[in-house]
Short mmCIF file of C-alpha atoms and ligand atoms in Angstrom, two decimals:
data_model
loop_
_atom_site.label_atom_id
_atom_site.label_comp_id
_atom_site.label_asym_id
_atom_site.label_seq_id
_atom_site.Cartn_x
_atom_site.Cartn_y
_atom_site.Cartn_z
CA UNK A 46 5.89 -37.70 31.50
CA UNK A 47 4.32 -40.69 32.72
CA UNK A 48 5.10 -42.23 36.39
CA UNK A 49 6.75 -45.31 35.01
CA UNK A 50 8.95 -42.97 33.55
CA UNK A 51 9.91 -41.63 36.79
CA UNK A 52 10.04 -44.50 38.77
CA UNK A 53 11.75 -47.45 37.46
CA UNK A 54 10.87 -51.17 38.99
CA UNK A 55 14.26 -51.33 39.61
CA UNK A 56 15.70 -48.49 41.36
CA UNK A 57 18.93 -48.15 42.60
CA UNK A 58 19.07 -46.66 46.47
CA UNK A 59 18.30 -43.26 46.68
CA UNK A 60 21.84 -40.62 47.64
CA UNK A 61 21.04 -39.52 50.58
CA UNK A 62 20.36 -35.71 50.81
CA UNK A 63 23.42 -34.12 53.68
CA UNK A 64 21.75 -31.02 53.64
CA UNK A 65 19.19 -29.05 52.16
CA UNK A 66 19.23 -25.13 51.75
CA UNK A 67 15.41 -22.94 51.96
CA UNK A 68 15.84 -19.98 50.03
CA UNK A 69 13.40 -17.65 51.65
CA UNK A 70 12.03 -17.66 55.38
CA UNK A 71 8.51 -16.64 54.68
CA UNK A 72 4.89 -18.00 55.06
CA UNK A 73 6.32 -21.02 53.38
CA UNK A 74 9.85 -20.98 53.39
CA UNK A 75 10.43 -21.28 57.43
CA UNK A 76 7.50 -24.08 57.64
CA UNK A 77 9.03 -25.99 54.94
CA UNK A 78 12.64 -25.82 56.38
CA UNK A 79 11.18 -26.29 59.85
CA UNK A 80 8.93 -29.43 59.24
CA UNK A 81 11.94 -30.78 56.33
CA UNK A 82 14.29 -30.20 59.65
CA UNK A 83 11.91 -32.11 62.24
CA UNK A 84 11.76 -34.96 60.58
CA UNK A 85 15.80 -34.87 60.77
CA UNK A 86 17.28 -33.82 57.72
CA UNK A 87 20.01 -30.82 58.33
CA UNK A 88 18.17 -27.65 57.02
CA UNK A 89 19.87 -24.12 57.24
CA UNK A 90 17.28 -21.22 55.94
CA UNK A 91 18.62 -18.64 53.94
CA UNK A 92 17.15 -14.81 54.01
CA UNK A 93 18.25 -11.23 52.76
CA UNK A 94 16.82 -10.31 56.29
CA UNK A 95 18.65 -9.90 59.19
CA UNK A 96 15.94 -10.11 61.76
CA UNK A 97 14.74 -13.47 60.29
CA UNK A 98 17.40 -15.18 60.65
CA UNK A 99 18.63 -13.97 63.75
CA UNK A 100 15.06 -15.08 65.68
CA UNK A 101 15.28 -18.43 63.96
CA UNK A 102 18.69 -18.64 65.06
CA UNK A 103 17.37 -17.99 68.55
CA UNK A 104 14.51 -21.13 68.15
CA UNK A 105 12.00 -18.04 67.62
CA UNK A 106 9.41 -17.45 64.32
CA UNK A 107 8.72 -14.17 62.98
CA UNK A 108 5.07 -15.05 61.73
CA UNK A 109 1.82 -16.37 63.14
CA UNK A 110 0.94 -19.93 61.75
CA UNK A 111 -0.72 -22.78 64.32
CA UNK A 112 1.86 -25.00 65.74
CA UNK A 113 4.89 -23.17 63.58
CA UNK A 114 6.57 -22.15 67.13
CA UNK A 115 6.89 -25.59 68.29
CA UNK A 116 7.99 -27.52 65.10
CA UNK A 117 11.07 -24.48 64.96
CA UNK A 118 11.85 -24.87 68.31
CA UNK A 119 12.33 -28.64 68.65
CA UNK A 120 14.39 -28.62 65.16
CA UNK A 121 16.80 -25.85 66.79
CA UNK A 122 17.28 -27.71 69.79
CA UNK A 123 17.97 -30.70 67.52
CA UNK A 124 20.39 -29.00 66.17
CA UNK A 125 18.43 -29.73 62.70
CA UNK A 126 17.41 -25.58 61.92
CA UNK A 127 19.70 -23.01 61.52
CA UNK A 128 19.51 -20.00 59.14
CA UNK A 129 22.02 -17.61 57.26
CA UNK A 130 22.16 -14.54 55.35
CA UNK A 131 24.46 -16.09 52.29
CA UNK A 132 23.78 -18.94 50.97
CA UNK A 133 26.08 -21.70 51.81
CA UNK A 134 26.76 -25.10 50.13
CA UNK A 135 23.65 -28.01 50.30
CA UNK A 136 22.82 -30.84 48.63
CA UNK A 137 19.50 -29.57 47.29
CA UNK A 138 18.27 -25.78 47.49
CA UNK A 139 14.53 -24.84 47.59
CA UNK A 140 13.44 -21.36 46.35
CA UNK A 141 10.39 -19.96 48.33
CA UNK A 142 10.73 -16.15 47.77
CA UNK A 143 7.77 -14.13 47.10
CA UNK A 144 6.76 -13.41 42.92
CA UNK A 145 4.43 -10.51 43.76
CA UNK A 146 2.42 -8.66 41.27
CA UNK A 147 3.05 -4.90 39.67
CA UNK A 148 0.15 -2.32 40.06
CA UNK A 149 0.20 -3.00 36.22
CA UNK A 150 -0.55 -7.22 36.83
CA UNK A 151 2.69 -7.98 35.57
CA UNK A 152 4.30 -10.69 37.56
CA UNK A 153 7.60 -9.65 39.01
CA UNK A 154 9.72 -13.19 39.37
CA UNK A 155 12.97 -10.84 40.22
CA UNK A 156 12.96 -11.97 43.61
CA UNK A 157 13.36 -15.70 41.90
CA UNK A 158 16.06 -14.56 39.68
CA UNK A 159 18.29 -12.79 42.44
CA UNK A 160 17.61 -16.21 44.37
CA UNK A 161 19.27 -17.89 41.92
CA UNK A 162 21.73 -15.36 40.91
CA UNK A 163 22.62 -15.64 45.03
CA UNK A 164 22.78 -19.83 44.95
CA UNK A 165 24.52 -20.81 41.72
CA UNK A 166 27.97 -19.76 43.34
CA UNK A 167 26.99 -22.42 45.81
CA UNK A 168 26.35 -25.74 43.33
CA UNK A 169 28.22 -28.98 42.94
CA UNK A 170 27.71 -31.76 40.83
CA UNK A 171 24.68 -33.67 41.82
CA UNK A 172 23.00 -30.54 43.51
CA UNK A 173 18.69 -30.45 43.09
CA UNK A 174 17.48 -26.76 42.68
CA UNK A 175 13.80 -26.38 43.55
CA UNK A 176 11.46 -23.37 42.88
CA UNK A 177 8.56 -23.74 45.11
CA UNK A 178 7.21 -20.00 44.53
CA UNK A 179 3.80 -19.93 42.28
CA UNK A 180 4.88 -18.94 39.27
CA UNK A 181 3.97 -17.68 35.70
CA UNK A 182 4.26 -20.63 33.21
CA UNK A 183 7.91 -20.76 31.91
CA UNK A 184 9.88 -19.09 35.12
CA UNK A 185 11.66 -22.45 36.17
CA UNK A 186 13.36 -23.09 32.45
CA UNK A 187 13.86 -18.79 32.62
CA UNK A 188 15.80 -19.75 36.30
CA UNK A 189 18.18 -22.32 34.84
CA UNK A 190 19.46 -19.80 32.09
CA UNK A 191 20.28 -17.65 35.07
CA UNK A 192 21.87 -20.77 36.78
CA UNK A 193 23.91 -21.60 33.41
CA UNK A 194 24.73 -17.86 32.78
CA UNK A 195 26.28 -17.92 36.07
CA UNK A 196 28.03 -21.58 36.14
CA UNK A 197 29.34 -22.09 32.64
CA UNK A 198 31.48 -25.10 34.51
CA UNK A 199 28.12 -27.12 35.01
CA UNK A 200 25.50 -28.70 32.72
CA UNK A 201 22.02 -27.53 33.11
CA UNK A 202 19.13 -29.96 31.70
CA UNK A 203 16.41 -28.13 29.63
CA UNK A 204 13.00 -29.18 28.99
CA UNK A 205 12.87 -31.64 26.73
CA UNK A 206 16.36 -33.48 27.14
CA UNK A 207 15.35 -36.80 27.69
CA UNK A 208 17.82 -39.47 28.18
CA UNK A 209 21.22 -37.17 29.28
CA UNK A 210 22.49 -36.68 31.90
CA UNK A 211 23.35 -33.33 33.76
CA UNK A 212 25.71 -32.00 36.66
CA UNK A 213 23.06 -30.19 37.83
CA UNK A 214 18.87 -31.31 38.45
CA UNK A 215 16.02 -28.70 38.16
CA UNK A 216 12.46 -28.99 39.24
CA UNK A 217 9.03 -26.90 39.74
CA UNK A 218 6.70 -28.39 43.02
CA UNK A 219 4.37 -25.36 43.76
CA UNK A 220 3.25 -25.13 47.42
CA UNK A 221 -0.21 -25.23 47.98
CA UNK A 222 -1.04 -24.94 51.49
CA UNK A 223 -3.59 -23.33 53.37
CA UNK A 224 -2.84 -20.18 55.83
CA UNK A 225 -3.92 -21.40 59.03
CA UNK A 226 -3.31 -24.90 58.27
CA UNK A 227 0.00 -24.88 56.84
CA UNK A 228 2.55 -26.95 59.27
CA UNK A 229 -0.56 -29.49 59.24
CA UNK A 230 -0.88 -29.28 54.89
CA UNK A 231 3.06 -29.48 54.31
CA UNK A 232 2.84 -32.94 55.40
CA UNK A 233 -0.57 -34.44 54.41
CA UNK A 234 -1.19 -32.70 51.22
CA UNK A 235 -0.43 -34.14 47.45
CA UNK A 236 2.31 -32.72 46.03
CA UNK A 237 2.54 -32.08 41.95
CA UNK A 238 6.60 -32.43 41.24
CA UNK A 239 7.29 -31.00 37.97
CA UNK A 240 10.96 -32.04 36.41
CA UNK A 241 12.73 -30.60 33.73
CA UNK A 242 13.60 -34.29 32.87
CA UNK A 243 12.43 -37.64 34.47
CA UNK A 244 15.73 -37.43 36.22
CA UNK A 245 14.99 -34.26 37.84
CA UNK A 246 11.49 -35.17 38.88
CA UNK A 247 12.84 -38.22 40.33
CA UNK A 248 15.59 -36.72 42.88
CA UNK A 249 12.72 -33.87 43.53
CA UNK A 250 10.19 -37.15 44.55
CA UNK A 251 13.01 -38.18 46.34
CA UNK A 252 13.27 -35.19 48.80
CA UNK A 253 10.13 -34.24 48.88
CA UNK A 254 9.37 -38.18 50.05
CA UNK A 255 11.52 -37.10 53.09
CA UNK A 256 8.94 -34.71 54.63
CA UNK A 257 5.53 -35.17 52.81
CA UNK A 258 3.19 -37.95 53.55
CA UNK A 259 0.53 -37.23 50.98
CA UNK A 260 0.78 -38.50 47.24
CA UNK A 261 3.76 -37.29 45.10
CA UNK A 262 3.05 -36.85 41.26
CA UNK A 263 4.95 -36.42 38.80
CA UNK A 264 4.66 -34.35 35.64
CA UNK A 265 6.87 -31.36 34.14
CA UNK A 266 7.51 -27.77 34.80
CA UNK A 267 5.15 -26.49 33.13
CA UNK A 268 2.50 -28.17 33.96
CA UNK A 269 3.36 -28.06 37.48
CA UNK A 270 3.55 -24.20 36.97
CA UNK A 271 0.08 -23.65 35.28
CA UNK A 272 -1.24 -26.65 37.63
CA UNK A 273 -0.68 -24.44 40.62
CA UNK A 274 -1.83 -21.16 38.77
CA UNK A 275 -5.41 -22.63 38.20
CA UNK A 276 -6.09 -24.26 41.38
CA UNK A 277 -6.26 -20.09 42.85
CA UNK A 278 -7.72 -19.05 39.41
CA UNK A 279 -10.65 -21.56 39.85
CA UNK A 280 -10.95 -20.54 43.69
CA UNK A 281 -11.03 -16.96 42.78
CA UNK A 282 -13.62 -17.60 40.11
CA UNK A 283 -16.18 -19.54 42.32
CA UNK A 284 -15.65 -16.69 44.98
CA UNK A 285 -16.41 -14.35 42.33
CA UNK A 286 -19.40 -16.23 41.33
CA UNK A 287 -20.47 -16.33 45.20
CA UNK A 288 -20.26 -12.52 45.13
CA UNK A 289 -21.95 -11.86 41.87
CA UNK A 290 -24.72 -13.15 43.16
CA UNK A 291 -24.43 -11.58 46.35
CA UNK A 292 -24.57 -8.52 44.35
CA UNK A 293 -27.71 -9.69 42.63
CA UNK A 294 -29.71 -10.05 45.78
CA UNK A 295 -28.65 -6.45 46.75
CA UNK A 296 -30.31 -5.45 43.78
CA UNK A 297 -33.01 -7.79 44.05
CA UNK A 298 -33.46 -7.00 47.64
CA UNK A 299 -32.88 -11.01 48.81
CA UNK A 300 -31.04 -12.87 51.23
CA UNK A 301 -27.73 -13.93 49.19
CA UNK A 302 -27.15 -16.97 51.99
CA UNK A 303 -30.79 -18.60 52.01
CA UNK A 304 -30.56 -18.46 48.27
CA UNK A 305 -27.14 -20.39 48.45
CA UNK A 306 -28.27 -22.43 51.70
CA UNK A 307 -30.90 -24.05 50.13
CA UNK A 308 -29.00 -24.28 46.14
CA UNK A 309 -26.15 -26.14 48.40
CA UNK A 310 -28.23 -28.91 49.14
CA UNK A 311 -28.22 -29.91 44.95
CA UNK A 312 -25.75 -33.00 44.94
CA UNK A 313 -23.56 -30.87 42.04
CA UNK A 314 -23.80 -27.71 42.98
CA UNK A 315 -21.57 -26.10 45.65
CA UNK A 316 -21.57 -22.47 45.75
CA UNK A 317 -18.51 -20.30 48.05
CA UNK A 318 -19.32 -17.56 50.12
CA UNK A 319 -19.76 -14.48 49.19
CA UNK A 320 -17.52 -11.41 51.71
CA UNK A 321 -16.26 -8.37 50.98
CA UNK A 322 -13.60 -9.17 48.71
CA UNK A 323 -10.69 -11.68 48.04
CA UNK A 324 -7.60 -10.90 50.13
CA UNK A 325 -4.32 -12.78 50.65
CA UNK A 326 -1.46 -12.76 48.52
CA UNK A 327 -2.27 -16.06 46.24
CA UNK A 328 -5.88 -15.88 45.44
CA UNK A 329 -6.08 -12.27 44.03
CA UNK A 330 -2.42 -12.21 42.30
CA UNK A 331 -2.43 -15.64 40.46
CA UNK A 332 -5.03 -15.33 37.85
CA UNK A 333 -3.49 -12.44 36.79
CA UNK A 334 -0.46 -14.65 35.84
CA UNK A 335 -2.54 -16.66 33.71
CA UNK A 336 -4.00 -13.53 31.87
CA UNK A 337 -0.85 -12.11 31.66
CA UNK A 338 0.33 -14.92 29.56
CA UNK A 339 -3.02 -15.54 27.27
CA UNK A 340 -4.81 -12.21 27.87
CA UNK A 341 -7.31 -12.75 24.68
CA UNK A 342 -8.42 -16.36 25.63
CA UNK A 343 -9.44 -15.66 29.60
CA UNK A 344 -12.34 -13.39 29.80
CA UNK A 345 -13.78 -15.53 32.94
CA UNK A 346 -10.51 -15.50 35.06
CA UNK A 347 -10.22 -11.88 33.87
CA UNK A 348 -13.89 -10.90 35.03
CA UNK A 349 -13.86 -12.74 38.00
CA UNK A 350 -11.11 -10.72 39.46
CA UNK A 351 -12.86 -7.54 38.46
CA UNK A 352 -16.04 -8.72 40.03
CA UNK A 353 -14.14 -9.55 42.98
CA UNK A 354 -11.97 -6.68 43.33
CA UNK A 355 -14.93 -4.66 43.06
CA UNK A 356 -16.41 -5.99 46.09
CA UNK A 357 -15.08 -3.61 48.91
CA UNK A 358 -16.88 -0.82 47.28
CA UNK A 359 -20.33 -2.10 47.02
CA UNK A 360 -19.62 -2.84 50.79
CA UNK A 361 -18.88 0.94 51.46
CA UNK A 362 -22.02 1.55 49.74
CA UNK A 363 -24.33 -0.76 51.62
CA UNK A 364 -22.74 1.29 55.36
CA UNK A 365 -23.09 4.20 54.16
CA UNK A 366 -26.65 3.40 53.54
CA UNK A 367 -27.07 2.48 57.04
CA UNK A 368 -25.69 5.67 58.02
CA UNK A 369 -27.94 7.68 55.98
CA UNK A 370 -30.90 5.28 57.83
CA UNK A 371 -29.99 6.14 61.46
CA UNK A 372 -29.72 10.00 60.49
CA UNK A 373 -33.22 9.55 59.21
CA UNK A 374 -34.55 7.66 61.55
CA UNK A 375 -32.91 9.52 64.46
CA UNK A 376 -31.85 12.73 63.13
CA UNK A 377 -28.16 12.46 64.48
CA UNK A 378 -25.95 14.76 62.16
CA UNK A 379 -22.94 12.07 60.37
CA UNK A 380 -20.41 13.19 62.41
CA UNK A 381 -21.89 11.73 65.56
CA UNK A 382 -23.16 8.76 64.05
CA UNK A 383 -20.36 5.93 65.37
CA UNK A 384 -19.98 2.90 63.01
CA UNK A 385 -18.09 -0.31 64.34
CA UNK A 386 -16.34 -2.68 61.78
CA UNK A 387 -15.40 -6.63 63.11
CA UNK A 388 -12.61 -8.04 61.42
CA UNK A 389 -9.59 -6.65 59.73
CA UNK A 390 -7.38 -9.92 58.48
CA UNK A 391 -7.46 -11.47 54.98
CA UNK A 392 -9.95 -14.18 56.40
CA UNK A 393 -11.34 -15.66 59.21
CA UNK A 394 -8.84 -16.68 62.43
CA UNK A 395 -5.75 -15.20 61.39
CA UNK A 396 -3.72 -12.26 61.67
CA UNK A 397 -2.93 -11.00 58.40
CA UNK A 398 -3.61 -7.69 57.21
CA UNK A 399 -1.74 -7.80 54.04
CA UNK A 400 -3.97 -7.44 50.75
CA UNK A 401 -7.10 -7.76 52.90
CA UNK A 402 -10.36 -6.26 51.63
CA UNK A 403 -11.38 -5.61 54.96
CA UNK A 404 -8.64 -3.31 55.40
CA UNK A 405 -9.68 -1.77 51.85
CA UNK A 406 -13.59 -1.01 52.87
CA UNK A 407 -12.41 1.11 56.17
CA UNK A 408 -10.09 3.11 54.63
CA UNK A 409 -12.75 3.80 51.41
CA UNK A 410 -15.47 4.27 54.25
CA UNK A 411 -13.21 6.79 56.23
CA UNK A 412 -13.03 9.12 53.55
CA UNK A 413 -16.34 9.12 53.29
CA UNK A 414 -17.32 9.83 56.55
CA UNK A 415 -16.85 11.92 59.18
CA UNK A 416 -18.02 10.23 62.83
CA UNK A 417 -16.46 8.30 65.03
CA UNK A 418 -14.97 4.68 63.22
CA UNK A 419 -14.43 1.87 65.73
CA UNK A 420 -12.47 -1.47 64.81
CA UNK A 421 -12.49 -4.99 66.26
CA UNK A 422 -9.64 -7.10 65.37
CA UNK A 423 -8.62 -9.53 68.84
CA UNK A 424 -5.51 -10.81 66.78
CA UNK A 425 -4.10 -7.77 66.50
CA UNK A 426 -2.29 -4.75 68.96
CA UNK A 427 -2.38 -2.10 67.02
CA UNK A 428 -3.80 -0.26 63.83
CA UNK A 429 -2.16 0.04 60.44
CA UNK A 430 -1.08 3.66 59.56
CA UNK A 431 -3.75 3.97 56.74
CA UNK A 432 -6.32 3.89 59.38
CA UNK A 433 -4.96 6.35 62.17
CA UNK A 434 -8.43 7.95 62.22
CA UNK A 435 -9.88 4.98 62.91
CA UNK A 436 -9.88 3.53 66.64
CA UNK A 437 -9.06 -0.70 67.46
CA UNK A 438 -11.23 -1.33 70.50
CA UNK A 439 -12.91 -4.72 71.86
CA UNK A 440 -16.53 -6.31 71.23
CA UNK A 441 -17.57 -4.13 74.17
CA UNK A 442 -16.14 -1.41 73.36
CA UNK A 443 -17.95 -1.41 70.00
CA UNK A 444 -21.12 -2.44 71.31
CA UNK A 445 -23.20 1.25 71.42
CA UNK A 446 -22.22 2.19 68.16
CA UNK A 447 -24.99 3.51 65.50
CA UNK A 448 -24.18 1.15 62.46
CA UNK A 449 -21.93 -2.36 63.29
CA UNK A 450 -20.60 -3.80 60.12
CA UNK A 451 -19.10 -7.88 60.00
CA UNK A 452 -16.27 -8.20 57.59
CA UNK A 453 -14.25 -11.05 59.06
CA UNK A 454 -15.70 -14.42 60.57
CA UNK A 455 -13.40 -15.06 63.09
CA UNK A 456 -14.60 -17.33 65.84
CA UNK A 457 -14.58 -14.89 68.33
CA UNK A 458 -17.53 -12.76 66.55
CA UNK A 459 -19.58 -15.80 65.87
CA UNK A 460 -22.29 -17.26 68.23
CA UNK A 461 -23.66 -13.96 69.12
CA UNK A 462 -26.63 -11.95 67.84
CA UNK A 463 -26.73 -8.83 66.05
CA UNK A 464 -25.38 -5.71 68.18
CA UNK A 465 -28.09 -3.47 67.01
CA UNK A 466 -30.50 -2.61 64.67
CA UNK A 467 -28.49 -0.59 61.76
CA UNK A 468 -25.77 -3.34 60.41
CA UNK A 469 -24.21 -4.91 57.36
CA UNK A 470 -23.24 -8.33 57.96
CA UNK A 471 -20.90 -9.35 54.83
CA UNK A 472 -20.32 -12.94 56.35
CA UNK A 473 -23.55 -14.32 57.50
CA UNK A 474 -22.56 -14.02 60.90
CA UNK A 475 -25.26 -12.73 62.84
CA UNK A 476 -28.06 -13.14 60.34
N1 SAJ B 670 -12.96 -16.29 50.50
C1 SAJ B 670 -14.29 -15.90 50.30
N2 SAJ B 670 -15.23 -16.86 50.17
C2 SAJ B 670 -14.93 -18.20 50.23
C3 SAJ B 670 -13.59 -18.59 50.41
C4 SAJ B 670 -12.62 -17.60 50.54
O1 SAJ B 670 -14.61 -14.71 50.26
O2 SAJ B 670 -15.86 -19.00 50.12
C5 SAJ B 670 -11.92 -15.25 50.62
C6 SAJ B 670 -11.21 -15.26 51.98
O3 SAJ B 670 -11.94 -14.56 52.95
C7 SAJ B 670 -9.89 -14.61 51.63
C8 SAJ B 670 -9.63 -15.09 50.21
O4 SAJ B 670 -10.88 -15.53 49.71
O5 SAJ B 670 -10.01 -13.20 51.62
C9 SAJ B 670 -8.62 -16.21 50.08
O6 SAJ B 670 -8.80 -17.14 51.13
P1 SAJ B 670 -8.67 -18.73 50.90
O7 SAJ B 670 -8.87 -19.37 52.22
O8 SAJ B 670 -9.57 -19.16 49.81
O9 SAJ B 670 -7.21 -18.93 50.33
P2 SAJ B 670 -5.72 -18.50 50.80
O10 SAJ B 670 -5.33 -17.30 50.00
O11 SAJ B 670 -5.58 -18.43 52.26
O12 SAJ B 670 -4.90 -19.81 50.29
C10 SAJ B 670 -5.00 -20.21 48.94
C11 SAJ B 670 -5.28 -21.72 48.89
N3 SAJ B 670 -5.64 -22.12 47.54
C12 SAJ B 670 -6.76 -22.86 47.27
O13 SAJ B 670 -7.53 -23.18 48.13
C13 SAJ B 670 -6.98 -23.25 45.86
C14 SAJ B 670 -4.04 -22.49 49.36
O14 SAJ B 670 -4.23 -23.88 49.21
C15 SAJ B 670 -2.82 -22.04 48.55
O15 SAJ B 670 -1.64 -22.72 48.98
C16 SAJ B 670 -2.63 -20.57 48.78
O16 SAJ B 670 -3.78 -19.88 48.27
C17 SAJ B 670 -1.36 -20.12 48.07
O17 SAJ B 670 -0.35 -19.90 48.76
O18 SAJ B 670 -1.34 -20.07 46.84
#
C-alpha cells in the first residue's frame, strides 16, 4: 500500500470523529483515552472492571505512569473522560486489552475476541474499529470475522478488497510506547497504521492525526502486526546478546561492562546491557508470537529468549557463591549470613513487579537459603506474597548485611559505592 494510495491530492474534509470509545483501561488504554480526551475529543473508556472505571470516573488513575494523573484529571474536569462498564455507541472504538501468553507460548488473543464480541452490538455505518493490542500476525482480519459473525446487517472489508466500499472500517496501529515515558511517547512517537484497505488506513490516519504529533505511516495489517512483533523481538535479541556475553565473562572471569564500555565506542557497534533477565509484559512475550507462527525458521528469536530467560538463575548462582565466600572467610553458619537484594520492578524507576526477573532471582534464592533475606524496593509498600519470607526494608536498613546484591538501577541506588565487600552487582551500579 503505498502513501499516495492513502492520501489523495485531493481530499475531501475529513468527518469529524463525535466520539471515540477505548476498549481497555490499562497501561495503554487509559493514556490513550486520556491524552485522545485532552486534546478535546469526547472519549468514554470502557472496562470489564468495576474499580477502573469507577476511579476514572472520580478524575483518579489506577496505575503509576509520569504525568498520567494530571492529563486524567484535566480531561474529567473538561468533561472530555468518562468511562463505562458496557460499551456504548462511538464513532470509532480502539481495542487495547491485554493478548498475554500461555505457559505453553501460545498467544491467547481471547481477550481481543470478547472485545469485539462486546462492541459489534454497538456499530453504525461509518464506525472505525481499531486493535491497538500487539498481536500475532493475522488477529485483526480473525477480529472482523467475529465483527461480521455478530453483525450480518453490516459489510466488513477484508484484506485485499481494494476499491469497495464498506459500512464498517478496520485497522491494526500497534502501540509502541515506553513504560515510564508513555503520556510523553503517545504523542511524539511515529505511528505504523495498518488498514485492511486504503480506506481504512485513511480514517485510522485520520484519528490518530487528532492526538499524535509524530509521523503517521501507512501500510496494512499485517505488516503493521509483524512490524510491531519485531521491534520487541530485535530488543529481546540484543538484550540476549548483552547477557550472553555477560555470561561469557563469568566464565572467563572478566568485567562484562569494560568489555562493552570500550566495544561501544566502535561507530557500528552498540551493545545493551546485560541484568538479570528481561521482564515486562512486551519484551519477553512477543517473540514468542513470532515463533509461534514460523517455529522452524527462528532459531535466533527462539534462543535469545532461552538465553534470556535463563538469566535469573545464573544470578542465583553467582549469590550463592558469595554466600559460600563469607562462610569461608568468616565462618558464619548460612542461616546467619543476611543477604540484601536492591530492586524488585521490571526495570529501572518504576513500580512494576509483574513478569520481573528480579522478582524471579529472590524467590529461586529463598529456597535456597536459609538466613535472613532483606529487600529494597522505595517504589513500593509492601511485599508480594511469593516472598513473605523475605523482609522490604530501606538502603539503611540493608546496609550491615553479609552479601548485597543490585538487580534494579533505579536512581535512588545509583551514585553510591558498594555497601560491602561480598556483592553481585547485575547492573553496573556500584562497580
Ligand atoms: N533490559 C535489559 N538491558 C537493556 C534494556 C532492557 O536488561 O539494555 C531489560 C529491562 O530491565 C526490562 C526489559 O529488558 O526488564 C524490558 O525493558 P525495556 O525498557 O527494553 O522495554 P519495555 O518492556 O518497558 O517496553 C518495550 C519497548 N519496546 C522497544 O523498545 C522495542 C516499548 O517501546 C514498547 O511499546 C513496549 O515494549 C510494548 O508495550 O510492547
Amino acid at each position: 500500500m503505498s502513501a499516495d494510495e492513502i492520501i489523495p491530492g485531493e481530499r475531501e474534509k475529513a468527518v469529524p470523529f463525535r466520539s471515540v470509545a477505548v476498549i481497555g483501561l490499562g497501561y495503554i488504554g487509559l493514556p490513550t483515552a486520556a491524552v485522545m480526551a485532552s486534546r478535546g475529543v469526547n472519549v468514554i473508556g470502557i472496562d470489564v472492571q468495576p474499580h477502573v472505571v469507577e476511579t476514572v470516573n472520580n478524575g483518579g488513575i489506577h496505575i503509576v505512569e509520569p504525568h498520567l494523573d494530571e492529563t486524567v484529571r484535566t480531561a474529567w474536569e473538561a468533561g472530555k473522560l468518562r468511562a463505562s462498564l458496557e460499551p456504548v455507541e462511538a464513532d470509532a472504538f480502539m481495542v487495547a486489552v491485554p493478548t498475554p501468553i500461555t505457559k505453553d507460548k501460545h498467544a491467547d488473543v481471547s481477550y481481543v475476541m470478547k472485545a469485539a464480541e462486546a462492541l459489534a452490538s454497538k456499530l453504525k455505518r461509518g464506525d472505525l474499529v481499531v486493535l491497538e493490542s500487539t498481536s500475532p500476525v493475522g488477529t485483526t482480519e480473525a477480529m472482523v470475522e467475529v465483527l461480521a459473525a455478530a453483525r450480518p446487517d453490516l459489510t466488513f472489508p477484508r484484506r485485499g478488497d481494494k476499491g469497495a466500499e464498506h459500512d464498517i472500517m478496520v485497522a491494526y496501529c500497534p502501540e509502541r510506547v515506553l513504560p515510564g515515558r508513555v503520556v510523553e511517547e503517545l504523542v511524539s512517537n511515529d505511528r505504523a497504521i495498518g488498514g485492511l484497505t486504503p480506506a481504512c488506513t485513511r480514517r485510522a490516519m485520520e484519528l490518530y492525526g487528532l492526538f499524535v504529533e509524530g509521523g503517521l505511516v501507512p501500510t496494512d495489517t499485517r505488516s503493521a502486526e509483524l512490524c510491531k512483533l519485531s521491534e520487541n523481538a530485535f530488543r529481546d535479541v540484543n538484550i540476549a546478546f548483552a547477557n550472553e556475553l555477560a555470561n561469557v565473562c563469568e566464565e572467563l572471569d572478566m568485567d562484562v561492562w569494560e568489555v562493552i564500555r570500550i566495544a561501544n565506542r566502535h561507530p557500528r557497534v552498540n551493545i545493551l546491557q546485560p541484568g538479570p533477565g528481561v521482564g515486562g509484559h512486551c519484551i519477553a512475550v512477543d517473540p514468542w508470537f513470532i515463533a509461534e507462527a514460523a517455529p522452524e525458521v527462528t532459531p535466533i528469536i527462539q534462543s535469545a529468549r532461552r538465553v534470556n530467560d535463563s538469566r535469573p538463575e545464573r544470578v542465583v548462582g553467582q549469590v550463592l557463591a558469595q554466600v559460600a565466600n563469607v562462610r569461608e572467610e568468616t565462618g558464619k553458619p548460612a542461616e546467619e549470613i543476611s543477604v540484601a537484594f536492591y530492586g524488585l520492578a521490571f526495570k529501572a524507576n518504576i513500580d512494576d513487579l509483574r513478569e520481573s526477573p528480579a522478582i524471579e532471582v529472590i524467590e529461586h534464592f529463598l529456597k535456597e537459603h536459609s538466613g535472613p533475606v532483606l529487600t529494597v524496593e522505595p517504589h513500593i509498600k509492601s511485599l508480594p506474597e511469593s516472598l513473605s519470607a523475605a523482609s522490604l526494608t530501606s538502603l539503611e536498613g540493608a546496609s550491615g548485611a553479609d552479601v548485597h546484591v543490585m538487580l534494579v538501577e533505579h536512581s535512588a541506588f545509583r551514585g553510591k559505592a558498594a555497601p560491602g565487600d561480598y556483592t553481585v552487582d547485575t547492573r553496573n551500579v556500584w562497580s
